[in-house]
Steps between C-alpha positions, in 0.01 A plus 500: 500500500838529340554577137584197282833506320503653153347281222269286720169696474239544774469268798267201463191518726466237769331174397123537531495877486534499122190277480290695748518230764488615857553300813218246547367521142481213256731532198325661203202621709471857620191646665297195402587536130729269308783667307731367237340161448207417271244252631604139442352333191228239549644148541332373181326683220124491545330214322262619231142427592245355263294192429664162492417155374634177651427144388667211686487124493721239670795549259455823302396861549423811297505854641414824319543827687636854473855367454418266209438129449661220703483136394601227746530153350605220738702745709670674205395863492502738202423868558400733218482871588241688291759688289633161380159351411380521141170324571318259733265228376286255691246223437356185648690174455352256244331302780359823654656434840799738497601857426770533236676838500773603261729802502669624184822679591622805306767282339226271361547204735183332629464381860203303629364371830205271567308507829235239584161643598335291768211513522442549129272801568805689629621534139204728420584717802866517396409608147288788631768616747786460255322693225433789739860513633655478152274783374619709794870459422485440124196688366619457140592135525 
């Protein structure tokens, strides 16, 4: 190898040699071990696991899960992550045939959804499930 002219520094190694790649090897892999690249991140962050409550009728829906509360009223959806929820309240409708659930946002606004319970006995089941799920995510209210 000839000496480079003054002021140019040492010769640059051939492409691949500087990365430890030899003929027939995959780039970044040497002796079965990967070098220079961290493992790729998962495609989506893992979804938190926990109990969930879902009440649905022909037009409306209510969902309570690890993410927060989602109200769907005639196709219009409002999502409330737990850090934005001041409190959640629920009761039976005046005729006793529907679940009424309200969310009070941190800014003080009140949002409500009503889901029909058919048969009427389903309302009792929903109350038991909803109370348990809300205690899990909001033990103080």
